[in-house]
GROMACS .gro file of C-alpha atoms in nm:
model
  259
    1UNK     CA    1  -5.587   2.353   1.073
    2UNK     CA    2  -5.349   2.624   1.238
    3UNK     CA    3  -4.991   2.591   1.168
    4UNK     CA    4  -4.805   2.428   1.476
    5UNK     CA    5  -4.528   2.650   1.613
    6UNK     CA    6  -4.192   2.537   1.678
    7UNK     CA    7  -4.060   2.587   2.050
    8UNK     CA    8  -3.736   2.763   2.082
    9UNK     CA    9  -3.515   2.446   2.159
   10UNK     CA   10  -3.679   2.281   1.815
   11UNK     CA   11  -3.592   2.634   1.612
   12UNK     CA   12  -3.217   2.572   1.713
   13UNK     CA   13  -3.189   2.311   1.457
   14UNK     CA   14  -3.428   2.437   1.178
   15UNK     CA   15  -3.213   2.690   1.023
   16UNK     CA   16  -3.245   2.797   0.709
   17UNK     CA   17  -3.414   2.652   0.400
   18UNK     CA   18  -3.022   2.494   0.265
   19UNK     CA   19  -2.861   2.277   0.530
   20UNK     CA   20  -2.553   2.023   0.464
   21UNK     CA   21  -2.624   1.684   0.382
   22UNK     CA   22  -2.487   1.372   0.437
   23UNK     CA   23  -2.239   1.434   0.233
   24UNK     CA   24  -1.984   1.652   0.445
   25UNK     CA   25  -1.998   2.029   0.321
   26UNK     CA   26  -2.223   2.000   0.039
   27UNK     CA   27  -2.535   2.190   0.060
   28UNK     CA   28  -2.854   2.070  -0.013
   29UNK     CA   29  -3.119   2.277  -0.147
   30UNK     CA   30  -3.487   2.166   0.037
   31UNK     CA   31  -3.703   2.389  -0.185
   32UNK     CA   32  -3.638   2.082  -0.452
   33UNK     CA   33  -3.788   1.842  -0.172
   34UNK     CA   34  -4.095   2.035  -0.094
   35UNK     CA   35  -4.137   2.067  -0.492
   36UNK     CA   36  -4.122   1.654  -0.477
   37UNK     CA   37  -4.358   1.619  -0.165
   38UNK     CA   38  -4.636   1.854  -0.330
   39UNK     CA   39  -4.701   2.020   0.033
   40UNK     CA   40  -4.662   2.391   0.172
   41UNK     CA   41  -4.489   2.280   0.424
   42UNK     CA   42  -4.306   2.526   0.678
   43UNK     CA   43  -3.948   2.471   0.651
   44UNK     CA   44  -3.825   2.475   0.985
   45UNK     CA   45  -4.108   2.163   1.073
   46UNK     CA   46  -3.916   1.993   0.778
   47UNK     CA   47  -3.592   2.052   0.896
   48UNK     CA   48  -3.692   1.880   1.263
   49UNK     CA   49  -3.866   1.603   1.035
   50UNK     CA   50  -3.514   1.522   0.877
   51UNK     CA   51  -3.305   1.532   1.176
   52UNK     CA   52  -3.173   1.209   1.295
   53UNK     CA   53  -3.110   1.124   1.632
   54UNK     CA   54  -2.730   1.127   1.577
   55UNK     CA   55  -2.702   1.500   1.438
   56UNK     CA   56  -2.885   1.600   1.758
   57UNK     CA   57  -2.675   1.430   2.000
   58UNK     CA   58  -2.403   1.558   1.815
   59UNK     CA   59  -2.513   1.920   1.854
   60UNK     CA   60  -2.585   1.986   2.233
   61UNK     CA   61  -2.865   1.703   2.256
   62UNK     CA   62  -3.071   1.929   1.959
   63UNK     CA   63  -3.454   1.807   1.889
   64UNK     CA   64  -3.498   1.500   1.650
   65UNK     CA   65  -3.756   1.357   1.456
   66UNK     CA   66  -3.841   1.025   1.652
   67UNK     CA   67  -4.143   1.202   1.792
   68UNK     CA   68  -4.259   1.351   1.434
   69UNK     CA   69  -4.184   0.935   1.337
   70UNK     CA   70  -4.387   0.804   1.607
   71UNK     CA   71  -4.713   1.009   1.510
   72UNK     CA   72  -4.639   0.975   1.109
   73UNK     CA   73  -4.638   0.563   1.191
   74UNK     CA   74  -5.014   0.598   1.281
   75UNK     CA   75  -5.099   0.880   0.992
   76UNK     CA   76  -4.938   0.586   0.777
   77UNK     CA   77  -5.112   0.274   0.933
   78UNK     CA   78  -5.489   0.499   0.935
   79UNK     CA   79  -5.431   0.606   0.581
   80UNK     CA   80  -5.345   0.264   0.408
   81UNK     CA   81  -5.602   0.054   0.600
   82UNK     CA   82  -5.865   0.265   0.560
   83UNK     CA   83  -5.794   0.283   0.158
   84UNK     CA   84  -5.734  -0.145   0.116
   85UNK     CA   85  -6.035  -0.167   0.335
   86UNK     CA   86  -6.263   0.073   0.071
   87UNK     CA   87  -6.048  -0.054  -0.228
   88UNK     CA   88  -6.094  -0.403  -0.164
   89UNK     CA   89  -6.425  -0.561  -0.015
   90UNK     CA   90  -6.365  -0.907  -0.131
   91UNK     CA   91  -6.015  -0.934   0.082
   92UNK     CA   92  -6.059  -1.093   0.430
   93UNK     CA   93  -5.910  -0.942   0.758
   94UNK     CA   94  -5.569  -1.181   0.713
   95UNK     CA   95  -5.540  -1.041   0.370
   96UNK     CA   96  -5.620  -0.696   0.424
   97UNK     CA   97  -5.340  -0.681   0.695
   98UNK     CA   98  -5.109  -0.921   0.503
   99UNK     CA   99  -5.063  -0.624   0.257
  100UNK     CA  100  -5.086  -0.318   0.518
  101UNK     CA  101  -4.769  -0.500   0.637
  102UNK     CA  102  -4.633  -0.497   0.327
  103UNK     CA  103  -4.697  -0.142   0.246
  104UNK     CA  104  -4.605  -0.026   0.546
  105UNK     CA  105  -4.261  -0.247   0.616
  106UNK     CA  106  -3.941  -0.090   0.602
  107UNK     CA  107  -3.816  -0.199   0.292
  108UNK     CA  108  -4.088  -0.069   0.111
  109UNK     CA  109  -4.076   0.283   0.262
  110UNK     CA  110  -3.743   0.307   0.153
  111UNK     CA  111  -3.824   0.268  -0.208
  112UNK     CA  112  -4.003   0.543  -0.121
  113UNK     CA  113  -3.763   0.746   0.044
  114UNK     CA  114  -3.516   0.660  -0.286
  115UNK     CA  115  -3.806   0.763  -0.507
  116UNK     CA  116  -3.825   1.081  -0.371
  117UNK     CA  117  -3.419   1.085  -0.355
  118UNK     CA  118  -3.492   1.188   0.039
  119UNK     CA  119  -3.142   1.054   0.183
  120UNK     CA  120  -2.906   1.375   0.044
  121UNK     CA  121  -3.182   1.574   0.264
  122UNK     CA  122  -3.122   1.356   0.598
  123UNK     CA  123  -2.963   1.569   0.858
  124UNK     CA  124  -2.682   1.288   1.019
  125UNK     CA  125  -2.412   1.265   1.235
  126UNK     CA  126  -2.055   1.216   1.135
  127UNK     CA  127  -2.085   0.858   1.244
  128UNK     CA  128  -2.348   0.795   1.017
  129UNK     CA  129  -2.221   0.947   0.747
  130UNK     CA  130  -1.906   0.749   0.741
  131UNK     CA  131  -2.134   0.402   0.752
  132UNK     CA  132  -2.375   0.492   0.474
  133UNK     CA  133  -2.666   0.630   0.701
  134UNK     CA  134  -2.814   0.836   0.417
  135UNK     CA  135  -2.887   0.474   0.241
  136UNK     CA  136  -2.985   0.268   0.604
  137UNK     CA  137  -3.360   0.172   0.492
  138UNK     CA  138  -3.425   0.228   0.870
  139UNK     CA  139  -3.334   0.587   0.878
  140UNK     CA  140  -3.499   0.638   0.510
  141UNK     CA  141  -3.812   0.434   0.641
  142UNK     CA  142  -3.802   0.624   0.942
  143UNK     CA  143  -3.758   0.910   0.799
  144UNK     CA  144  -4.016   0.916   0.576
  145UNK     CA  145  -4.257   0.858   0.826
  146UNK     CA  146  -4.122   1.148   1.027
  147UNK     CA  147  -4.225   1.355   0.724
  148UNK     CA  148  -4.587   1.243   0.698
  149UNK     CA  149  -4.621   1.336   1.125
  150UNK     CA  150  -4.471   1.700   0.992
  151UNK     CA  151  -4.738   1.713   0.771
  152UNK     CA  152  -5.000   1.660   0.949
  153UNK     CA  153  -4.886   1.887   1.247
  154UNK     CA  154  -4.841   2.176   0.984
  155UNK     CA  155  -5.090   2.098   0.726
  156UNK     CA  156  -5.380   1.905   0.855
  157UNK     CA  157  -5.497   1.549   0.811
  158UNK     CA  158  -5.658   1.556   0.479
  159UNK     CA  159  -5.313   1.700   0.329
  160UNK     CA  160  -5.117   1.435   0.543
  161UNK     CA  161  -5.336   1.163   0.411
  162UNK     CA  162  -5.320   1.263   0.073
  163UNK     CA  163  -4.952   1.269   0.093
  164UNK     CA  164  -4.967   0.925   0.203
  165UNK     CA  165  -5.171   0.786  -0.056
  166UNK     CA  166  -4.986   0.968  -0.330
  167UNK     CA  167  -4.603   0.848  -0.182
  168UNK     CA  168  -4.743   0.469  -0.109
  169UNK     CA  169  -4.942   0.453  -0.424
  170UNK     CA  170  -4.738   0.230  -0.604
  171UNK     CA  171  -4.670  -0.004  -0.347
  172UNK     CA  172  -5.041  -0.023  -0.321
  173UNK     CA  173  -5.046  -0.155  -0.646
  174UNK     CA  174  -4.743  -0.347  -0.622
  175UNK     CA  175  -4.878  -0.485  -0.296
  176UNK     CA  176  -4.757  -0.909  -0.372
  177UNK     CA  177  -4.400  -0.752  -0.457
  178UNK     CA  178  -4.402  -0.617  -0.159
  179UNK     CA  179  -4.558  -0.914   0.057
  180UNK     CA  180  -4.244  -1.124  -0.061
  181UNK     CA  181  -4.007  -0.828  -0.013
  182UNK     CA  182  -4.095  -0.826   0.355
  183UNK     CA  183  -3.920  -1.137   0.362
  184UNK     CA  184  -3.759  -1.209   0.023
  185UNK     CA  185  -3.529  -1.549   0.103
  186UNK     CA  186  -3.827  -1.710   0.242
  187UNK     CA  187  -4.006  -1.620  -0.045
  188UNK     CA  188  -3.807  -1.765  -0.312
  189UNK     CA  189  -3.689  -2.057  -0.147
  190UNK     CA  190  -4.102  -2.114  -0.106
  191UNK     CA  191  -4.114  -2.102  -0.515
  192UNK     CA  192  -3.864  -2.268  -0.595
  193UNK     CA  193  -4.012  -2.583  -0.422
  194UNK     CA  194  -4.326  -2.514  -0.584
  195UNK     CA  195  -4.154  -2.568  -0.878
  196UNK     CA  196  -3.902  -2.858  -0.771
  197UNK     CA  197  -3.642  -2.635  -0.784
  198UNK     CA  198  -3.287  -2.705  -0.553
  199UNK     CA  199  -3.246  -2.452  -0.246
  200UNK     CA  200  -3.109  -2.099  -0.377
  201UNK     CA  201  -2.720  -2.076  -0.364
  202UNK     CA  202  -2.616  -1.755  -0.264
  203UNK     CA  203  -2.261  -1.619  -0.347
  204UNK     CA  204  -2.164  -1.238  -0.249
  205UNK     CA  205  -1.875  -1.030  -0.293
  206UNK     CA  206  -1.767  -0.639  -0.130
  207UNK     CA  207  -1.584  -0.402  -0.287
  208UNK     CA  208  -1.508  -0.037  -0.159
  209UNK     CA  209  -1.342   0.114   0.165
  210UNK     CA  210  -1.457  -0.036   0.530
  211UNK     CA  211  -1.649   0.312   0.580
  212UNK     CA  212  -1.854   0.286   0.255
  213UNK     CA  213  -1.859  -0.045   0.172
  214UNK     CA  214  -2.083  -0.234  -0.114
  215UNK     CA  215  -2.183  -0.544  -0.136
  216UNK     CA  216  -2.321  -0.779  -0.451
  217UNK     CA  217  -2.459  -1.067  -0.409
  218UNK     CA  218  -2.588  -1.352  -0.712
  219UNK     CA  219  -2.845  -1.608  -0.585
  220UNK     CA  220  -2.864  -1.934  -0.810
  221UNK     CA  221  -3.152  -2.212  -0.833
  222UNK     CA  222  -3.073  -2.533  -1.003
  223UNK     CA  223  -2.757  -2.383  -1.122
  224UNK     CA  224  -2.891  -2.116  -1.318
  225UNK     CA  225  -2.810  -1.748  -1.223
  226UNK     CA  226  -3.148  -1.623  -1.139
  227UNK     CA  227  -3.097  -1.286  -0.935
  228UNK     CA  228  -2.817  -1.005  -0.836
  229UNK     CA  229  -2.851  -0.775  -0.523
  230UNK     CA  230  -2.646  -0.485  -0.400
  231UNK     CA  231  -2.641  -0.324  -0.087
  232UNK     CA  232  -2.477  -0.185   0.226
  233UNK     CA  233  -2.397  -0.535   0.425
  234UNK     CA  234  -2.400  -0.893   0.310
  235UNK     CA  235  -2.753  -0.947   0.451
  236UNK     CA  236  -2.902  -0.657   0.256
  237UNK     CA  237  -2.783  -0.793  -0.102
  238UNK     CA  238  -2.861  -1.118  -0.043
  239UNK     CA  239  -3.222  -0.971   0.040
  240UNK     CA  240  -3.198  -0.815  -0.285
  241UNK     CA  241  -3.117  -1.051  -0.489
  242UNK     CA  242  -3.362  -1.335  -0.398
  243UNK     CA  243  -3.665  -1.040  -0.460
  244UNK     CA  244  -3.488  -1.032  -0.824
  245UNK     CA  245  -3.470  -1.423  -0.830
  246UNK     CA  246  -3.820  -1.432  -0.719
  247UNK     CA  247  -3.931  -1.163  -0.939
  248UNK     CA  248  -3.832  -1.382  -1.235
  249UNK     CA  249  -3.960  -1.741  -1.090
  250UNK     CA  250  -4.278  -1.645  -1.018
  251UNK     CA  251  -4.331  -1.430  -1.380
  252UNK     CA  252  -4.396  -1.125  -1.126
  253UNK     CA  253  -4.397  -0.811  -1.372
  254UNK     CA  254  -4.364  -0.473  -1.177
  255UNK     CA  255  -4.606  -0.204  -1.254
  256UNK     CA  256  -4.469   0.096  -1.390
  257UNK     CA  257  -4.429   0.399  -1.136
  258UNK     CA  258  -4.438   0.766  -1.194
  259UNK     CA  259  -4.245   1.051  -1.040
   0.00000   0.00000   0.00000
């Protein structure tokens, strides 16, 4: 498949191969990304791939990569069905989309997005950059997908799909992680009355300037500490910390990943 050509208005952001990341003035060198991604991928589709919506508007109303997001959501969704579906005959329909969900959910493409250390690469504007936007799982989710619609404009399907399967690969075999990750509090409050355990206590604390702020959080059951969390708002440690909690009630062991 041809390469796709960039129009003049999407060339206006591309740039060179170095471009500043989130962090203001520090350059970040893309050649390490493409090394990560495994793909001959031309670098001014990348560029438009990892610019967010608030470095365009920022910069005369620029192209951004919800478009390149919108067609890397179905490269995603084709790619992981059609792999569960081949990879496992004995699952039923419920099942089979049970853990497509839970491949495909935010939270886990973020842990891809931080395996592949994509946020420094995320083109933001200053607004985002002052609230964390380089660790939102949204904008890495999103982002990733972006990425995998880049692909397959500039490199064809197969190499798209292949990208795919090698980024969510893990997950794939960490699928039951990632089914109570979608929805971690549930989750453990579900096993811990499996296993007449009290409702998890949750108890959180911030440290850190209102711009970049952290947040920790410690979920008991039955008044043992059984998880900690950290994240960018109360909601996200919390989330955090009852996958840890539930990790550990349930015996879950997680499989080990490669880079």
């Amino acid at each position: 498949m041809p390469r796709r050509e960039l129009n003049n208005a999407e060339r206006r952001i591309a740039g060179s191969v170095d471009a500043v990341s989130p962090v203001e003035g520090e350059q970040v060198d893309r050649s390490v990304l493409r090394h990560t991604l495994g793909v001959d991928l031309d670098p001014e589709l990348l560029s438009l791939a990892l610019t967010h919506r608030s470095y365009a508007y920022e910069h005369g109303g620029t192209p951004h990569n919800e478009r390149l997001e919108f067609l890397g959501d179905s490269i995603l969704g084709q790619a992981v069905t059609v792999k569960l579906y081949r990879d496992n005959p004995e699952l039923s329909e419920g099942e089979l989309a049970k853990r497509r969900a839970s491949v495909v959910s935010t939270i886990a493409l973020a842990e891809v997005a931080e395996r592949i250390e994509l946020g420094p690469h995320i083109l933001l504007g200053r607004g985002e950059i002052l609230t964390g936007g380089a660790r939102k799982p949204s904008i890495l989710a999103d982002t990733v997908e972006a990425i995998i619609g880049a692909v397959y404009l500039g490199c064809g399907p197969d190499v798209a799909t292949d990208l795919v399967l090698r980024l969510v690969g893990p997950l794939l075999a960490d699928s039951e992680r990632f089914g109570a990750a979608m929805d971690p509090k549930t989750s453990l409050q579900e096993a811990a009355a499996r296993q007449n355990q009290p409702a998890p206590h949750y108890e959180v604390t911030s440290e850190g300037p209102d711009h970049d702020r952290r947040f920790t959080a410690v979920v008991t059951v039955g008044r043992v500490a059984r998880g900690e969390g950290t994240g960018s708002s109360k909601k996200h440690a919390e989330m955090a910390a009852a996958l840890d909690a539930w990790s550990q009630l349930t015996g879950f062991v997680k499989p080990e990943r490669t880079r």
